[in-house]
Amino acid sequence: MPRRKHPSSSNVPSVTEDDDEGITQYVADPEDTDTVQSRKRVRWEGNLESTEEEESPEDSSSAATEKVCAYKACGRVACAYYDPLKCAVFFFEDTPENGHFDLTRALLEQSSPDVVITSSKADDNFMDVCRDHMDGSGGTFQIRPHKDFLPLRGRDRLLSLRLLSELPVDQDQPDNTTGSDSVTEPRNAYDFMRRRRETGNDPLIQKWNASVRLANFASVETSPLCLGSIGALLEYLVRARAVAELDDDGIGGLEVRNLEPLPLLDVMQINADALFSLQVFEDEHHASIHSDKTKEGLSLFGILNATKTRLGRSLMREWFLRPSLSLTIIKNRHDAVECFIRPDNTTTAMSMHGHLQGMKNIPKILVSMKAGKAKVSDWQGLVKFAYHALLLRDSLAELNHGAGVAVVRKLLQALDVASFREIAKNVNGTIDWEESTNAARVCVRPHVDDELDNLKHIYHGIDSVLSKVAMQISATIPADYASSLNVVYFPQLGFLVCVPMQEAWQGEAGVEVLDGWTFQMRGTFKSLSSRYTPNEIADMDMHIGDLHPAIVDREIEIVQALQESLLVYAEDIARVCDICAELDCLLSFAAASRSYDYRRPQMTEQNIIDIKQGRHPLQELVVDTFVPNDAFIVGGAGLGVSPEDISSDDEESSRENVHHSKNSVVVCTGANACGKIALIQYMAQVCRVSSESFVPAESATLGVVDKIFTRIQTRESVSRVQSAFMIDLNQVSLALRNATARSLVLLDEFGKDGAGLFCGVLKHLLGSGSSCPKVIATTHFHEIFHDDLFSPYKLPVTYLHMEVLLTSSTDDSIVAEEAVDGEDEGRMLVPRSDKITYLYKVATGYSLHSHAITCAEIFGVPRRVTDRARYVSELLHKHEICQLLDEDMSDGERRELEEAEEVCRRFLAWDLSFEGRDKGASVREVLTEVLGRAA
């Protein structure tokens, strides 16, 4: 894309925009007026956050225009930016954000933007973070209308890119568009769309094509905020290009060559498909169709989440979505878990978790206090927090070997005993909890304020005063005027005299008013009555009529002063809350490690996964007996890389794994339902859990995994234009585009349409050489091990299989399936077996049988079907499939065919017209005769 032209002098004014789009402010750099000056523009409008870097295009080395769009709504954030040097759009999918906006700050610092745009409906605190960052960097902050960031508009703009809407031209395909031979039927959908494109640019075909190809580059269909961010980014680029180059080609004129996910530094990248396939989260819906509530089901997060606080639960979810890649952070977490699961610290750890359970959502309480909306429960929560924080500090002092734990040191430093005691003392000494509960508002204790005590003393003694006044007034009125009267006090109305309503007053004459009395109102007050204000009552209104409002106002002033004195500690309290949330997560990990017998992994800089006796963390909870397995794989060991070039800091581990070659690709085979998917899942889950907690294994040596890609489960939907196979291709395409040497790729029976695609993907990854990711694949394509398609002894691949036992149908003997090593090219035919026993144990070598026919018999498929399938399979193994064409029918089959032919002839000869009907026979009788059945 041609670079944008920017003003090269500070005295050249920038172009302002229409009033309906917002207000733009310019701040010129005062340092140099002869060079290109950076201007700060602030536009008020938007809800997403978008950032763009712009430099002077005076020379090609400094020309850079990078734009970032981020969206913050309902605790989630997404962003995208454009890199003009690579002509690529980088995006960050919808991710939960915390109250400190740490993720937003990380995105801004990593992208170093010059222009940030955000939506008008963005959170105010989020805008402040973006604005402060741009103030410090001298960049531009804009607020755009929310309509620019709508997900549907963003999707339409994204699908308009030529990268997606135009099919790539196959340069190797000969041009056969001329001549009579060119008129042939299209072989697939892409041929059909390519011909439509040649005859004319059909926008519907282009949009359909773009929607299919979009998932090859990004899985943003389930990220509405990200779609809106990309749409706002593209719209901004189109406007900038039109102004700078007077080019109005729209989005189709933008030069976008690639769409890439934006990886955060020191954070593992794991997309929604991988989270779903690895069962990291699992939402269970409510049983009632009228409820949209969900709860966490059987998932990694579910079994490890034993947090007691809302902040802890939110932080743990954030850790699971964005696992850390920093070995220092991982080591600190493992040190804490190791300390908490020590036998001599078990009681202390449980006590600490109990104290955390008593802590409420303090950040929310502080926000309510700053807004002046704190309730009685909020003040109670603050006192409980201070109380439990002090008890938590005492428990930390009792912790054995806790001096070396980072979270313990941070909490001891942050917990100032004097400050928290002062907070609890001031609140408890000021607020009357019993009266506050009864009055449903914050009330102040006695002896806190003399003026307030005096007002309350008068207010509480008002009953006797009212009785005396009522007696005085009753002595001054005629006996026939009212049989009784009451003096009442309404805080909103003051003092009133209440007398019963007489029948004579209900006529046209109305109520008779005594001299010196003022009629106020009539209504129902125990009985229909009239209310008057005599002179005595007027005097009481003047002197003590505002008694209750005065008490409430004075209490508000006292509570406000208390609130201001406590907000001085707001930052300290917030820091303690964050550390307590971290402690809550680590105590939860320790409890899970203790319950499920997890062990501490050895984290290393080496690109290796070495697991001893590893277990699937979820499956072991739902089966009676789980069989653990070993796993060994290294990264960066593709074609052209010798094993000596792959170093290992664990020589003992290397000696123990001599039967495992140092390969980056592992291919696992075996019978159907033998546990292959559990094997590849547990390897990824161990790597995933190791960033925070101990792992379900006897021991493990793990290197950092920067990305996890999966092709395990296909989430189909009628709302998606892709078929199941196309969705699989999208997942694999995403892995091929973005995998690095430290990535982990899981492929479960990929290649529904043939073994060639499966082999092509693995060979492509192996061809990456030292950049080859760690790949674990399962397959039933046994033909790939022959005819040099995927030769076991020519490629650096580790072959594994799942062991099974077969029960022979002839002599009831038990036969173990034999594995084939990498040197054996022979074919084996396993005898027919009536029963298969899964051992769920991994062994070296590959299996040439899936035992699908035996599994089919076990699950109720008719024997005649399985016999035929076994016969055809044997012909396939012998390359004698053509014998099926020469098969003769048996005598019984021939007789059945002749009988069926005779029935068809009689039926066709049946005259169904009205004239041809036999008046004496019914249709049922004739049909019975045609079919040859007895009446």
PDB file of N, CA, C and O in Angstrom, residues 760-790:
ATOM      1  N   GLY A 760       0.910 -34.779   3.972  1.00  0.00           N
ATOM      2  CA  GLY A 760       1.403 -33.484   3.512  1.00  0.00           C
ATOM      3  C   GLY A 760       1.569 -32.500   4.640  1.00  0.00           C
ATOM      4  O   GLY A 760       2.553 -31.734   4.673  1.00  0.00           O
ATOM      5  N   VAL A 761       0.641 -32.480   5.588  1.00  0.00           N
ATOM      6  CA  VAL A 761       0.741 -31.560   6.718  1.00  0.00           C
ATOM      7  C   VAL A 761       1.944 -31.907   7.584  1.00  0.00           C
ATOM      8  O   VAL A 761       2.732 -31.030   7.979  1.00  0.00           O
ATOM      9  N   LEU A 762       2.117 -33.197   7.891  1.00  0.00           N
ATOM     10  CA  LEU A 762       3.244 -33.596   8.736  1.00  0.00           C
ATOM     11  C   LEU A 762       4.583 -33.331   8.046  1.00  0.00           C
ATOM     12  O   LEU A 762       5.542 -32.861   8.680  1.00  0.00           O
ATOM     13  N   LYS A 763       4.660 -33.600   6.750  1.00  0.00           N
ATOM     14  CA  LYS A 763       5.915 -33.346   6.042  1.00  0.00           C
ATOM     15  C   LYS A 763       6.204 -31.856   5.945  1.00  0.00           C
ATOM     16  O   LYS A 763       7.363 -31.435   5.981  1.00  0.00           O
ATOM     17  N   HIS A 764       5.151 -31.050   5.816  1.00  0.00           N
ATOM     18  CA  HIS A 764       5.362 -29.603   5.793  1.00  0.00           C
ATOM     19  C   HIS A 764       5.935 -29.126   7.123  1.00  0.00           C
ATOM     20  O   HIS A 764       6.855 -28.291   7.147  1.00  0.00           O
ATOM     21  N   LEU A 765       5.403 -29.648   8.219  1.00  0.00           N
ATOM     22  CA  LEU A 765       5.924 -29.255   9.527  1.00  0.00           C
ATOM     23  C   LEU A 765       7.345 -29.764   9.727  1.00  0.00           C
ATOM     24  O   LEU A 765       8.195 -29.054  10.278  1.00  0.00           O
ATOM     25  N   LEU A 766       7.606 -30.993   9.288  1.00  0.00           N
ATOM     26  CA  LEU A 766       8.974 -31.515   9.395  1.00  0.00           C
ATOM     27  C   LEU A 766       9.944 -30.700   8.558  1.00  0.00           C
ATOM     28  O   LEU A 766      11.119 -30.528   8.914  1.00  0.00           O
ATOM     29  N   GLY A 767       9.460 -30.193   7.429  1.00  0.00           N
ATOM     30  CA  GLY A 767      10.317 -29.386   6.571  1.00  0.00           C
ATOM     31  C   GLY A 767      10.707 -28.064   7.171  1.00  0.00           C
ATOM     32  O   GLY A 767      11.582 -27.360   6.625  1.00  0.00           O
ATOM     33  N   SER A 768      10.101 -27.689   8.303  1.00  0.00           N
ATOM     34  CA  SER A 768      10.480 -26.434   8.964  1.00  0.00           C
ATOM     35  C   SER A 768      11.843 -26.524   9.608  1.00  0.00           C
ATOM     36  O   SER A 768      12.386 -25.490  10.027  1.00  0.00           O
ATOM     37  N   GLY A 769      12.393 -27.733   9.730  1.00  0.00           N
ATOM     38  CA  GLY A 769      13.728 -27.888  10.292  1.00  0.00           C
ATOM     39  C   GLY A 769      13.775 -27.525  11.760  1.00  0.00           C
ATOM     40  O   GLY A 769      13.037 -28.072  12.585  1.00  0.00           O
ATOM     41  N   SER A 770      14.619 -26.587  12.114  1.00  0.00           N
ATOM     42  CA  SER A 770      14.764 -26.176  13.506  1.00  0.00           C
ATOM     43  C   SER A 770      13.552 -25.400  14.013  1.00  0.00           C
ATOM     44  O   SER A 770      13.442 -25.149  15.208  1.00  0.00           O
ATOM     45  N   SER A 771      12.662 -25.004  13.135  1.00  0.00           N
ATOM     46  CA  SER A 771      11.434 -24.308  13.541  1.00  0.00           C
ATOM     47  C   SER A 771      10.242 -25.246  13.629  1.00  0.00           C
ATOM     48  O   SER A 771       9.108 -24.782  13.787  1.00  0.00           O
ATOM     49  N   CYS A 772      10.488 -26.537  13.534  1.00  0.00           N
ATOM     50  CA  CYS A 772       9.389 -27.510  13.576  1.00  0.00           C
ATOM     51  C   CYS A 772       8.763 -27.534  14.966  1.00  0.00           C
ATOM     52  O   CYS A 772       9.471 -27.701  15.963  1.00  0.00           O
ATOM     53  N   PRO A 773       7.462 -27.370  15.059  1.00  0.00           N
ATOM     54  CA  PRO A 773       6.820 -27.423  16.385  1.00  0.00           C
ATOM     55  C   PRO A 773       6.719 -28.852  16.888  1.00  0.00           C
ATOM     56  O   PRO A 773       7.000 -29.820  16.173  1.00  0.00           O
ATOM     57  N   LYS A 774       6.292 -28.985  18.117  1.00  0.00           N
ATOM     58  CA  LYS A 774       6.025 -30.303  18.690  1.00  0.00           C
ATOM     59  C   LYS A 774       4.644 -30.744  18.205  1.00  0.00           C
ATOM     60  O   LYS A 774       3.644 -30.067  18.477  1.00  0.00           O
ATOM     61  N   VAL A 775       4.602 -31.865  17.501  1.00  0.00           N
ATOM     62  CA  VAL A 775       3.379 -32.332  16.858  1.00  0.00           C
ATOM     63  C   VAL A 775       3.038 -33.716  17.391  1.00  0.00           C
ATOM     64  O   VAL A 775       3.886 -34.615  17.399  1.00  0.00           O
ATOM     65  N   ILE A 776       1.796 -33.895  17.843  1.00  0.00           N
ATOM     66  CA  ILE A 776       1.313 -35.190  18.292  1.00  0.00           C
ATOM     67  C   ILE A 776       0.077 -35.496  17.462  1.00  0.00           C
ATOM     68  O   ILE A 776      -0.914 -34.761  17.527  1.00  0.00           O
ATOM     69  N   ALA A 777       0.136 -36.572  16.680  1.00  0.00           N
ATOM     70  CA  ALA A 777      -0.945 -36.895  15.754  1.00  0.00           C
ATOM     71  C   ALA A 777      -1.384 -38.329  15.947  1.00  0.00           C
ATOM     72  O   ALA A 777      -0.579 -39.211  16.271  1.00  0.00           O
ATOM     73  N   THR A 778      -2.677 -38.561  15.757  1.00  0.00           N
ATOM     74  CA  THR A 778      -3.221 -39.917  15.737  1.00  0.00           C
ATOM     75  C   THR A 778      -3.832 -40.167  14.368  1.00  0.00           C
ATOM     76  O   THR A 778      -4.302 -39.236  13.701  1.00  0.00           O
ATOM     77  N   THR A 779      -3.822 -41.416  13.931  1.00  0.00           N
ATOM     78  CA  THR A 779      -4.342 -41.719  12.594  1.00  0.00           C
ATOM     79  C   THR A 779      -4.750 -43.182  12.501  1.00  0.00           C
ATOM     80  O   THR A 779      -4.253 -44.038  13.252  1.00  0.00           O
ATOM     81  N   HIS A 780      -5.658 -43.451  11.569  1.00  0.00           N
ATOM     82  CA  HIS A 780      -6.013 -44.812  11.169  1.00  0.00           C
ATOM     83  C   HIS A 780      -5.623 -45.058   9.713  1.00  0.00           C
ATOM     84  O   HIS A 780      -6.012 -46.081   9.150  1.00  0.00           O
ATOM     85  N   PHE A 781      -4.868 -44.142   9.134  1.00  0.00           N
ATOM     86  CA  PHE A 781      -4.380 -44.325   7.767  1.00  0.00           C
ATOM     87  C   PHE A 781      -3.129 -45.204   7.808  1.00  0.00           C
ATOM     88  O   PHE A 781      -2.003 -44.719   7.797  1.00  0.00           O
ATOM     89  N   HIS A 782      -3.325 -46.515   7.854  1.00  0.00           N
ATOM     90  CA  HIS A 782      -2.175 -47.416   7.953  1.00  0.00           C
ATOM     91  C   HIS A 782      -1.405 -47.518   6.650  1.00  0.00           C
ATOM     92  O   HIS A 782      -0.243 -47.953   6.634  1.00  0.00           O
ATOM     93  N   GLU A 783      -2.011 -47.120   5.538  1.00  0.00           N
ATOM     94  CA  GLU A 783      -1.306 -47.205   4.258  1.00  0.00           C
ATOM     95  C   GLU A 783      -0.178 -46.199   4.138  1.00  0.00           C
ATOM     96  O   GLU A 783       0.662 -46.306   3.240  1.00  0.00           O
ATOM     97  N   ILE A 784      -0.129 -45.199   5.033  1.00  0.00           N
ATOM     98  CA  ILE A 784       0.929 -44.197   4.925  1.00  0.00           C
ATOM     99  C   ILE A 784       2.291 -44.782   5.287  1.00  0.00           C
ATOM    100  O   ILE A 784       3.322 -44.194   4.950  1.00  0.00           O
ATOM    101  N   PHE A 785       2.323 -45.944   5.958  1.00  0.00           N
ATOM    102  CA  PHE A 785       3.592 -46.526   6.373  1.00  0.00           C
ATOM    103  C   PHE A 785       4.228 -47.362   5.268  1.00  0.00           C
ATOM    104  O   PHE A 785       5.257 -47.995   5.497  1.00  0.00           O
ATOM    105  N   HIS A 786       3.628 -47.387   4.118  1.00  0.00           N
ATOM    106  CA  HIS A 786       4.137 -48.193   3.021  1.00  0.00           C
ATOM    107  C   HIS A 786       4.276 -47.338   1.773  1.00  0.00           C
ATOM    108  O   HIS A 786       3.751 -46.229   1.678  1.00  0.00           O
ATOM    109  N   ASP A 787       4.954 -47.873   0.822  1.00  0.00           N
ATOM    110  CA  ASP A 787       5.112 -47.245  -0.497  1.00  0.00           C
ATOM    111  C   ASP A 787       5.725 -45.862  -0.395  1.00  0.00           C
ATOM    112  O   ASP A 787       5.453 -44.972  -1.213  1.00  0.00           O
ATOM    113  N   ASP A 788       6.564 -45.646   0.635  1.00  0.00           N
ATOM    114  CA  ASP A 788       7.300 -44.387   0.802  1.00  0.00           C
ATOM    115  C   ASP A 788       6.391 -43.168   0.923  1.00  0.00           C
ATOM    116  O   ASP A 788       6.813 -42.033   0.694  1.00  0.00           O
ATOM    117  N   LEU A 789       5.135 -43.362   1.279  1.00  0.00           N
ATOM    118  CA  LEU A 789       4.254 -42.213   1.482  1.00  0.00           C
ATOM    119  C   LEU A 789       4.625 -41.477   2.754  1.00  0.00           C
ATOM    120  O   LEU A 789       4.702 -40.249   2.777  1.00  0.00           O
ATOM    121  N   PHE A 790       4.859 -42.234   3.815  1.00  0.00           N
ATOM    122  CA  PHE A 790       5.329 -41.660   5.077  1.00  0.00           C
ATOM    123  C   PHE A 790       6.224 -42.704   5.723  1.00  0.00           C
ATOM    124  O   PHE A 790       5.912 -43.268   6.759  1.00  0.00           O
TER     125      PHE A 790
END
